[in-house]
mmCIF file of C-alpha atoms and ligand atoms in Angstrom:
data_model
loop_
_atom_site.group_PDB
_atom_site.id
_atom_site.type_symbol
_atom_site.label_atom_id
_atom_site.label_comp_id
_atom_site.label_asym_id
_atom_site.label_seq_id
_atom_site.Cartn_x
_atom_site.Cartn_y
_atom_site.Cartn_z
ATOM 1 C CA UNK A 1 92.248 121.186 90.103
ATOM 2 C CA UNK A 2 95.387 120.979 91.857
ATOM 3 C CA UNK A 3 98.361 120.422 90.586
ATOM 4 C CA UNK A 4 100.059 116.758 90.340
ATOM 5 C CA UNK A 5 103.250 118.135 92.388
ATOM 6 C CA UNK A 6 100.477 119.473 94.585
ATOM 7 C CA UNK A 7 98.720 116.519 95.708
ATOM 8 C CA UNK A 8 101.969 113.801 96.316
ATOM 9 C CA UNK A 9 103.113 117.040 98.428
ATOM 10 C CA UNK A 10 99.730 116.746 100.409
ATOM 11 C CA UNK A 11 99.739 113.073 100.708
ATOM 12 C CA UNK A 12 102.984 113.275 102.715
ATOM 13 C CA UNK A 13 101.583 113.163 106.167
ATOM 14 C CA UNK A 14 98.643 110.689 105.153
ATOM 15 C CA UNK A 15 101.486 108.031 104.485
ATOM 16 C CA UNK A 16 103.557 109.019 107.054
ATOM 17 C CA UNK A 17 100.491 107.271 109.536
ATOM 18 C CA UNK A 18 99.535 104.949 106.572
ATOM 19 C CA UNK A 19 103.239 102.891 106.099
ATOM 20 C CA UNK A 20 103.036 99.686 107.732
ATOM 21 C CA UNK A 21 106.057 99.988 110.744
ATOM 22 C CA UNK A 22 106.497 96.072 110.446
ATOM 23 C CA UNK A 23 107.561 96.441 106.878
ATOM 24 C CA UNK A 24 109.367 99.841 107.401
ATOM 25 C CA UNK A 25 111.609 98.665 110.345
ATOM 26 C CA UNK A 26 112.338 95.531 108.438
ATOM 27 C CA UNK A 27 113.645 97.276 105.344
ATOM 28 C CA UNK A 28 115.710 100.359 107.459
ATOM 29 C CA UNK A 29 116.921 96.749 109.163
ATOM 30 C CA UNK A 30 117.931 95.729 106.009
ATOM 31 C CA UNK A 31 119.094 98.007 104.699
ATOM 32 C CA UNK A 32 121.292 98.506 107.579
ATOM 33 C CA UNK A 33 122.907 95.646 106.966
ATOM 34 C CA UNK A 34 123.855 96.805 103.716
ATOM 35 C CA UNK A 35 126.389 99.229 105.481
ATOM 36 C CA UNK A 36 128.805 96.118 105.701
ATOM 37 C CA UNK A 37 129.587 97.795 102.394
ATOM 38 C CA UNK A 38 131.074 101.592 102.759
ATOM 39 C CA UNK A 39 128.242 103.149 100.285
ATOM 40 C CA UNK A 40 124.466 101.856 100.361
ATOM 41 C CA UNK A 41 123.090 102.565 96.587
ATOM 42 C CA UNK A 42 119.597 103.369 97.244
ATOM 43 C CA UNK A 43 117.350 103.687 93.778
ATOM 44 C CA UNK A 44 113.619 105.778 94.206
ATOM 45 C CA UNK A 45 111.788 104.841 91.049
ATOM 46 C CA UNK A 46 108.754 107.356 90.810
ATOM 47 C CA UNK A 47 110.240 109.276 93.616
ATOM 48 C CA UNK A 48 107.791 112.322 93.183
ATOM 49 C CA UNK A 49 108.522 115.393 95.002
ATOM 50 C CA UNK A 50 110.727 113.512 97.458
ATOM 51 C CA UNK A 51 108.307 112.677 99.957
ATOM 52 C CA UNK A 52 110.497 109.413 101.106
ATOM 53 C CA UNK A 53 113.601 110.736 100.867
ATOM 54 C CA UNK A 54 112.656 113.467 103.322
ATOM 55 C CA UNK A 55 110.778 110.864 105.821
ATOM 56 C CA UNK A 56 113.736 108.509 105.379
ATOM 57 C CA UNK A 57 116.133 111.743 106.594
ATOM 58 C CA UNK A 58 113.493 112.515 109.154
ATOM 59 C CA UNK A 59 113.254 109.252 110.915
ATOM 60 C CA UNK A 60 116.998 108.552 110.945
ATOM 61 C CA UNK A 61 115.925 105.646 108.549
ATOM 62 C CA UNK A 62 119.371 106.037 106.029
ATOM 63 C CA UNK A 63 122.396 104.030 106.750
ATOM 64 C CA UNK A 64 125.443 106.590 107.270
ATOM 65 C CA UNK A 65 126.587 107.066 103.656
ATOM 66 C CA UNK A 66 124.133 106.889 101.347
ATOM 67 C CA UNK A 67 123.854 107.117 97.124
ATOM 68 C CA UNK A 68 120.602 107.893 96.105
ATOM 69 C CA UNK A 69 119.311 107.970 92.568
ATOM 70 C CA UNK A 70 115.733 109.803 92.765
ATOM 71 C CA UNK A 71 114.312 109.266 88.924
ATOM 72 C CA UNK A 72 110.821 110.045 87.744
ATOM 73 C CA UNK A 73 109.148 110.242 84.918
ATOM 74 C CA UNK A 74 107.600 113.033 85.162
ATOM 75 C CA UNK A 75 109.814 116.818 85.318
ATOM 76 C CA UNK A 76 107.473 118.606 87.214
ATOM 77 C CA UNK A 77 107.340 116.463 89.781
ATOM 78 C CA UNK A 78 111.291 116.514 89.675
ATOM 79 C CA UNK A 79 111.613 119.684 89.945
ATOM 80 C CA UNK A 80 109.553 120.314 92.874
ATOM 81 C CA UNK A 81 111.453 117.874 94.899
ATOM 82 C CA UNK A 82 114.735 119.618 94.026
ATOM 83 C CA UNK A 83 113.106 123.006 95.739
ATOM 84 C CA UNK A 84 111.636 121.231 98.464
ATOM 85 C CA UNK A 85 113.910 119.067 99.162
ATOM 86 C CA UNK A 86 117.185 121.271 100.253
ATOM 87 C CA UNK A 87 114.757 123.317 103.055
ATOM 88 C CA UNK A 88 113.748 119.549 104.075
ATOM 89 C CA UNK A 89 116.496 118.329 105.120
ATOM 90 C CA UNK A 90 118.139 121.112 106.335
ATOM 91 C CA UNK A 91 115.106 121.298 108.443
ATOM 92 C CA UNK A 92 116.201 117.322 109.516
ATOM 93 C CA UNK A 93 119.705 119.027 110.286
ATOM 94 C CA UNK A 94 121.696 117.968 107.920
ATOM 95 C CA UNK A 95 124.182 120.862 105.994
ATOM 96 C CA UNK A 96 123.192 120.634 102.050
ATOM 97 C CA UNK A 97 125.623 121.629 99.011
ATOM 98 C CA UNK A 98 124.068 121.588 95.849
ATOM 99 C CA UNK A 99 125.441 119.692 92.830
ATOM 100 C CA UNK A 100 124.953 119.552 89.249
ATOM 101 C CA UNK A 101 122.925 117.141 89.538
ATOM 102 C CA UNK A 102 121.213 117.044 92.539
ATOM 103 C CA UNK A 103 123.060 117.743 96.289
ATOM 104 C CA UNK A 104 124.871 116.170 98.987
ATOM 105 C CA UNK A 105 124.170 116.732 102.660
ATOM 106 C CA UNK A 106 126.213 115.850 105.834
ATOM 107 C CA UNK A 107 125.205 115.593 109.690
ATOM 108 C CA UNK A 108 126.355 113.978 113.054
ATOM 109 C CA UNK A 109 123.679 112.154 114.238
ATOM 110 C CA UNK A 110 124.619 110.145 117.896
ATOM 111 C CA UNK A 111 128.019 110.586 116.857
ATOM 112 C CA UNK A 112 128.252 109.466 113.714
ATOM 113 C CA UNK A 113 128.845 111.337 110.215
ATOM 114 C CA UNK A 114 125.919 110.886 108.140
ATOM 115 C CA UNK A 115 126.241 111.804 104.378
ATOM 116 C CA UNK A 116 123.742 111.877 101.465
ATOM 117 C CA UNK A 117 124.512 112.074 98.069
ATOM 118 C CA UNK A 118 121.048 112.497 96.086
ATOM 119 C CA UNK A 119 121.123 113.159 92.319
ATOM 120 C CA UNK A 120 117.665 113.958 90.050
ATOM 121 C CA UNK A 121 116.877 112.043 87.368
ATOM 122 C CA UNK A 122 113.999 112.478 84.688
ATOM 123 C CA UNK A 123 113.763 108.923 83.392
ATOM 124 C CA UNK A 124 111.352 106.303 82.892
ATOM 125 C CA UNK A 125 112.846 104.587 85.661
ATOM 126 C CA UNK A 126 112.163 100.738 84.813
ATOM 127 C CA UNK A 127 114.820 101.097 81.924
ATOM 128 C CA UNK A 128 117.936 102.152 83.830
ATOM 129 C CA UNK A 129 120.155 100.023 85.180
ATOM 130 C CA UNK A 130 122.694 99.906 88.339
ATOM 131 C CA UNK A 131 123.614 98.035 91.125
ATOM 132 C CA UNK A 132 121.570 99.141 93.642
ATOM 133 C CA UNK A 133 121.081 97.609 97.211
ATOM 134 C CA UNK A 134 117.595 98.508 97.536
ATOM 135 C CA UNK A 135 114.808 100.423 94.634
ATOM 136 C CA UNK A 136 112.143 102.259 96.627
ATOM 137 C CA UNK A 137 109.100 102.031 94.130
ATOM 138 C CA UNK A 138 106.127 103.916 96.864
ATOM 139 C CA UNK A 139 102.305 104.440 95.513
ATOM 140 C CA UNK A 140 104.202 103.059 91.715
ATOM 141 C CA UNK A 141 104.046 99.897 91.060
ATOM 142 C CA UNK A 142 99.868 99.812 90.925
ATOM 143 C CA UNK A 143 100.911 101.833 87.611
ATOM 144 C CA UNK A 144 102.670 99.195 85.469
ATOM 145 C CA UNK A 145 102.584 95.927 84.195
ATOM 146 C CA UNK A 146 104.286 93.937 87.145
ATOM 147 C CA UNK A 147 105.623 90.923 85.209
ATOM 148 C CA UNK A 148 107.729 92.543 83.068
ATOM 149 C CA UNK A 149 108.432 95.692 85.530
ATOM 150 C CA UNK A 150 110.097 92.594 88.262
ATOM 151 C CA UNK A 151 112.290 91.799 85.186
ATOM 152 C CA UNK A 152 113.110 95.180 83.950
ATOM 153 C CA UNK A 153 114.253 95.559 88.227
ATOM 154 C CA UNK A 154 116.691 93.025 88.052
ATOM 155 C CA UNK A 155 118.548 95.136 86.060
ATOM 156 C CA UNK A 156 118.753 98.494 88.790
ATOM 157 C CA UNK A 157 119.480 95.247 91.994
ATOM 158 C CA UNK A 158 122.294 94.221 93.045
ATOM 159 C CA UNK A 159 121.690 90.036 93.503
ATOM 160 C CA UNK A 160 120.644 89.921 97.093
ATOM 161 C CA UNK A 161 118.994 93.839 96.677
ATOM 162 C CA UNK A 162 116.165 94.513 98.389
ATOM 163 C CA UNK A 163 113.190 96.136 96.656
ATOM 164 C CA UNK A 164 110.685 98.171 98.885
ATOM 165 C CA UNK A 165 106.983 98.667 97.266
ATOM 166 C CA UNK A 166 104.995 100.283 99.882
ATOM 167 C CA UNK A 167 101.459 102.210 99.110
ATOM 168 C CA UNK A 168 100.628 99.714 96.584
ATOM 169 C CA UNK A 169 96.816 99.990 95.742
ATOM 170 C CA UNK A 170 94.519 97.059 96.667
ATOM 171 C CA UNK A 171 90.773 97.053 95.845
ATOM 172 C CA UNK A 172 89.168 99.632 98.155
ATOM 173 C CA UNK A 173 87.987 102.890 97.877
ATOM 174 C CA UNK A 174 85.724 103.852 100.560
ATOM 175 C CA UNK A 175 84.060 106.752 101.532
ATOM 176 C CA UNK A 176 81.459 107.868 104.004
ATOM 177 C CA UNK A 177 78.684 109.345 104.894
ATOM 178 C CA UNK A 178 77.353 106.332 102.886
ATOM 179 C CA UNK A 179 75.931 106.982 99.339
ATOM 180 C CA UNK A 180 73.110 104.767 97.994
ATOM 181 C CA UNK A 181 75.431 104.947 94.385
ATOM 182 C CA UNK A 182 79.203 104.413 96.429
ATOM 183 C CA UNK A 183 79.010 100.374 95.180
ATOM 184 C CA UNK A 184 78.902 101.448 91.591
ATOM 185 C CA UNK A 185 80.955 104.355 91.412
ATOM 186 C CA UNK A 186 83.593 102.212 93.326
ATOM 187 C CA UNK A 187 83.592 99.263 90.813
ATOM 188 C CA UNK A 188 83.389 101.302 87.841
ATOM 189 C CA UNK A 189 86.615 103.330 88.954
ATOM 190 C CA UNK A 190 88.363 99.974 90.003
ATOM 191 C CA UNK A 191 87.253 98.757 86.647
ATOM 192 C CA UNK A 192 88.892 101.952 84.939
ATOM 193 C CA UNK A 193 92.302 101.109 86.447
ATOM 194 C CA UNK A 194 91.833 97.479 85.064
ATOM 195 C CA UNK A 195 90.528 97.739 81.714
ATOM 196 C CA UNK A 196 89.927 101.276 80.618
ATOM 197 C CA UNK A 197 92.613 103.604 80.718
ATOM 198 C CA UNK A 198 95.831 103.426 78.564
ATOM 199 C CA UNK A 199 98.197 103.587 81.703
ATOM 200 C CA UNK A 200 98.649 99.763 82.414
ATOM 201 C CA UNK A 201 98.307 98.710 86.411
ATOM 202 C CA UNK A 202 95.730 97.315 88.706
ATOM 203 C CA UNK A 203 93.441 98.023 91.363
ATOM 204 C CA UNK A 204 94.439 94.698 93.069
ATOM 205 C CA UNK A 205 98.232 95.694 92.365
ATOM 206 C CA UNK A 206 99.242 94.807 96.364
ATOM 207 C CA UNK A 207 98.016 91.260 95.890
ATOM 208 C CA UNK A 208 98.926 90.752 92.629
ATOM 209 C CA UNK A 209 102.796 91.817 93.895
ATOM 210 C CA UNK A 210 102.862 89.183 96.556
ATOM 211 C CA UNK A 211 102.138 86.412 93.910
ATOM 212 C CA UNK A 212 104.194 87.611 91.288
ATOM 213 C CA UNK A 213 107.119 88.414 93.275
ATOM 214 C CA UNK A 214 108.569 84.567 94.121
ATOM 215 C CA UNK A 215 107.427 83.707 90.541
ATOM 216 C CA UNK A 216 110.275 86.312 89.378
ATOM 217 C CA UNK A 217 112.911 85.397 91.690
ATOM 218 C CA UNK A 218 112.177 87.352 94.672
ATOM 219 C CA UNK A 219 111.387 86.427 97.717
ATOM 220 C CA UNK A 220 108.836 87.955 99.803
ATOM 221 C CA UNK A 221 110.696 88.740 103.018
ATOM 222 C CA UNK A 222 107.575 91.177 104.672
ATOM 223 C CA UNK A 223 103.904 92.420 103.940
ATOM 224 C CA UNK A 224 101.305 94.727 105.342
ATOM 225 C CA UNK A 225 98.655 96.980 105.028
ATOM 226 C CA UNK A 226 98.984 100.492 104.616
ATOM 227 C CA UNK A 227 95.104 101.995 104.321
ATOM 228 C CA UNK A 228 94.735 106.000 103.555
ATOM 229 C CA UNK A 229 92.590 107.159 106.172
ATOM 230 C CA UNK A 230 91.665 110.528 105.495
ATOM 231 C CA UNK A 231 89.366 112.314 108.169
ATOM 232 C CA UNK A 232 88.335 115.333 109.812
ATOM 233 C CA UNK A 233 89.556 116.201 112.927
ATOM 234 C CA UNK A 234 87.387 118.562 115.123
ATOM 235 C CA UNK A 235 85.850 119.613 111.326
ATOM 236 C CA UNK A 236 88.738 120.412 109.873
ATOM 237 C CA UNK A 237 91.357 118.201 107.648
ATOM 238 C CA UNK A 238 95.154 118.274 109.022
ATOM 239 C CA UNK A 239 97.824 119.736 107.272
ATOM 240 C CA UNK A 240 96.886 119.994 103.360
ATOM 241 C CA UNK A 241 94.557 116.334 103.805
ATOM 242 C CA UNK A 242 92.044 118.567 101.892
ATOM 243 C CA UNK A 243 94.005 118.522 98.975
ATOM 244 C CA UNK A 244 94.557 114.973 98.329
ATOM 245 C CA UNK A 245 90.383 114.087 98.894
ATOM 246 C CA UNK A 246 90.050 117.005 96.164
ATOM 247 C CA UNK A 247 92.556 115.588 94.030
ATOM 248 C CA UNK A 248 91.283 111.933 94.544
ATOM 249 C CA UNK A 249 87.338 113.233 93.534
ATOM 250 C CA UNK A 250 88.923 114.944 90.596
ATOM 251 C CA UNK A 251 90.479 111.795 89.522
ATOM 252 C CA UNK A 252 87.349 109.796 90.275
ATOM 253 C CA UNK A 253 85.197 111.954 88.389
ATOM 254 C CA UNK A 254 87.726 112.305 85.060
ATOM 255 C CA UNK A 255 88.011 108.569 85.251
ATOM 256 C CA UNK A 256 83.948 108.183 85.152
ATOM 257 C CA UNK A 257 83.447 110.705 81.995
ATOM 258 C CA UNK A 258 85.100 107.576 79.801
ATOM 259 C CA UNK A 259 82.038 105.509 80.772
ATOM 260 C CA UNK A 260 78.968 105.871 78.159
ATOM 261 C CA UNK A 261 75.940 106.777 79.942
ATOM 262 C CA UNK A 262 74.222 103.178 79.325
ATOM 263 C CA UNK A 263 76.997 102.264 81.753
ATOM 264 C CA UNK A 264 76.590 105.481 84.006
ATOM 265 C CA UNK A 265 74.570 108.609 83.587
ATOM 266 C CA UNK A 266 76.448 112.318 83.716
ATOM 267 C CA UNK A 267 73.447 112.682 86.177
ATOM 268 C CA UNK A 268 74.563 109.926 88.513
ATOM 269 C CA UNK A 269 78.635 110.608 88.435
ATOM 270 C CA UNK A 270 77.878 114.637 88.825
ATOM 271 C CA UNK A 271 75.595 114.424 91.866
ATOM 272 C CA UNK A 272 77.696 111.614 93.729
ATOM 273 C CA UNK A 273 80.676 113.965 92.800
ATOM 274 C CA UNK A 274 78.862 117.119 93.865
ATOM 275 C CA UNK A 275 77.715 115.424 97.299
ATOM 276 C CA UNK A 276 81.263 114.221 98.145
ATOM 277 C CA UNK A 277 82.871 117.954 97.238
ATOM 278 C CA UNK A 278 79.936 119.552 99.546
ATOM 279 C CA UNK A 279 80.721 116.673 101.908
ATOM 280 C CA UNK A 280 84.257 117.534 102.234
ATOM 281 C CA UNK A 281 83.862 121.079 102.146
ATOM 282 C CA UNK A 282 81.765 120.998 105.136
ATOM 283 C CA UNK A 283 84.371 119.071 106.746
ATOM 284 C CA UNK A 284 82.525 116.010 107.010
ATOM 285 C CA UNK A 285 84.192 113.615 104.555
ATOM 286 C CA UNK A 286 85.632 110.600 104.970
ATOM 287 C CA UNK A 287 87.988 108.419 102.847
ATOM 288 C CA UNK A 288 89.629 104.981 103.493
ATOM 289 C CA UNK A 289 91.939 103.749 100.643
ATOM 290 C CA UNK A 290 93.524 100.133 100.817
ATOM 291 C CA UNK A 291 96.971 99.687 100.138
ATOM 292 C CA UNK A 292 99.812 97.305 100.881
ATOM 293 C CA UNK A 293 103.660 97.742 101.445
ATOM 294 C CA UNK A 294 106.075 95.001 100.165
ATOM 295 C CA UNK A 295 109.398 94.387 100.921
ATOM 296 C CA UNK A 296 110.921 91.996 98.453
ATOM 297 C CA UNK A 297 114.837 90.320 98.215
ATOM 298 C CA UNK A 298 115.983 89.884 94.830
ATOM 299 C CA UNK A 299 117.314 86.022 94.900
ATOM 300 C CA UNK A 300 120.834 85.149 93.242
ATOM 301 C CA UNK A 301 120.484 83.104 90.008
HETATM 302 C C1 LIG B 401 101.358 108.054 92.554
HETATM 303 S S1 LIG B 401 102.870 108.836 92.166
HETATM 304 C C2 LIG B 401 103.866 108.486 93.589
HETATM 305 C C3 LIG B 401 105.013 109.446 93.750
HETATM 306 C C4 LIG B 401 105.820 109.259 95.020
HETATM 307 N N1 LIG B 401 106.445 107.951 95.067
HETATM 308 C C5 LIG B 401 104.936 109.465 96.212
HETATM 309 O O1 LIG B 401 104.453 108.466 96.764
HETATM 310 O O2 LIG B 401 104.705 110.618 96.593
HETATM 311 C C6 LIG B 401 103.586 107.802 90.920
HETATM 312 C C7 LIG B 401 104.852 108.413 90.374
HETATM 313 O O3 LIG B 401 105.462 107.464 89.510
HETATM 314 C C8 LIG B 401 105.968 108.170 88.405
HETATM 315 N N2 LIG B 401 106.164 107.206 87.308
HETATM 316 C C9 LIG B 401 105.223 106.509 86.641
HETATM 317 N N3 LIG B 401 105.798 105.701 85.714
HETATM 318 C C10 LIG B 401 107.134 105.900 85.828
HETATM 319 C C11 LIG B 401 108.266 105.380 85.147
HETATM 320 N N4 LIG B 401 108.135 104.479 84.164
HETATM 321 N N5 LIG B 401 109.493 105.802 85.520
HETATM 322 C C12 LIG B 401 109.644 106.712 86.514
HETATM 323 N N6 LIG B 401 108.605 107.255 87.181
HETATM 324 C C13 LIG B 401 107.369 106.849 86.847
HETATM 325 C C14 LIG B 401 104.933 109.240 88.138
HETATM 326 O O4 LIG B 401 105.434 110.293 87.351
HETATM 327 C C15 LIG B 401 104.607 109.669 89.556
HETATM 328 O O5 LIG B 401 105.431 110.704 90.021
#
């Protein structure tokens, strides 16, 4: 199995066609007009290996001068964003010093100094606190409980800050060719997110957001879906694409092994898994996962 670090690494370019642009222009909008103040405070809760910091650098999405706290939970992944990361955006031409902590980089882009100062954080991120103007939370908050997770927020925002959820999960997992046993599997994996593993979250997280967010004081300023489409092209994946359907059936199948076999046989989960793996090893596997991306204004009291 791939590793963790592995896969969000893979996933990069899947997201970078997945993100909604209707959402994505609205928050670098935003968050532009944020830049009234000197410094934009930007806070990535579950921020991985640093996928959307180096898009963000890449697309010219960051306001000139930039904080931004990067905190996950998890050190591996951590750590593999502070490697990548330097080569990334030195790649998006911006000069990099390291830092105790993390690094600062500075470019000219259209005439303008640019600066980033990024710091690493291994943290469970929903019990820090700042002032933020905007938390990126991307593929994270399908992993918690979101009532208390908008409250714990309120304490990383600024009043007015803007909180950007994009890649939440939402009820579909599809795959073809078609499987006579793809309707169960895909309920009983949904079902796993929702009831069966220790993790709290939901498979109908992106929904569930929407409606919960104005009943905690935000308001809902955009909303769109965001679907994984995962595909061969000419019989081949792109970039590392393979990975992440390898990672996903992995996941899948670990997922299913909780289930007695009243509820499914080993028979039935190791042949549908078996299929898909041949499936995607001939090249001939497809996957289409829903997901939606929020952006979200935290309301004054
Ligand atoms: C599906 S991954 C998404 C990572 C990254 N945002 C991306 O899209 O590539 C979810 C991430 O959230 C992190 N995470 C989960 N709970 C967390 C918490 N309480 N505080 C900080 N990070 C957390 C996990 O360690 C993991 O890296």
């Amino acid at each position: 199995m791939t590793s963790f670090a592995e896969f969000l690494t893979a996933k990069r370019t899947v997201e970078d066609r997945a993100l909604n642009s209707a959402v994505f222009e609205r928050f670098v909008s935003e968050l532009g007009a944020c830049s009234g103040s000197d410094l934009v405070r930007i806070v990535e809760i579950g921020a991985g290996t640093g996928s959307m910091i180096a898009r963000l650098a890449e697309w010219n999405a960051l306001p000139p001068t930039v904080s931004y706290r990067a905190v996950d939970i998890d050190a591996d992944t951590i750590d593999t964003a502070r490697q990548q990361l330097p080569e990334q955006l030195i790649a998006a031409g911006y000069a990099v010093d390291r830092t105790t902590d993390g690094l600062i980089a500075s470019r000219q882009e259209g005439g303008t100094d640019q600066r980033l100062e990024l710091s690493f954080e291994v943290d469970d991120g929903f019990s820090i606190t700042d002032e933020a103007d905007a938390v990126i939370a991307s593929a994270v908050l399908d992993l918690v409980d979101l009532d208390p997770t908008l409250q714990d927020l309120k304490g990383v925002l600024n009043d007015g800050g803007l909180l950007y959820a994009p890649i939440t999960f939402n009820g579909r997992t599809s795959f073809t060719p078609v499987d006579p046993f793809d309707g169960k599997i895909e309920r009983l994996y949904h079902r796993h997110m929702d009831e069966v593993r220790e993790q709290p979250g939901s498979s109908r997280a992106g929904q569930q957001l929407v409606t919960a967010l104005p009943a905690a004081g935000y308001r809902v300023l955009d909303a769109g879906g965001s679907d994984w489409v995962i595909r061969p092209v000419d019989g081949a994946y792109p970039a590392a694409e393979s990975t992440v359907l390898r990672h996903l059936l992995a996941t899948i199948d670990n997922a299913l092994t909780d289930y007695p076999p009243e509820v499914l046989s080993p028979r039935t989960r190791t042949e549908w898994i078996e299929t898909r793996t041949e499936q995607l090893q001939r090249g001939d596997l497809t996957l289409v996962a829903h997901h939606l991306d929020v952006l979200a204004q935290l309301q004054a009291d």
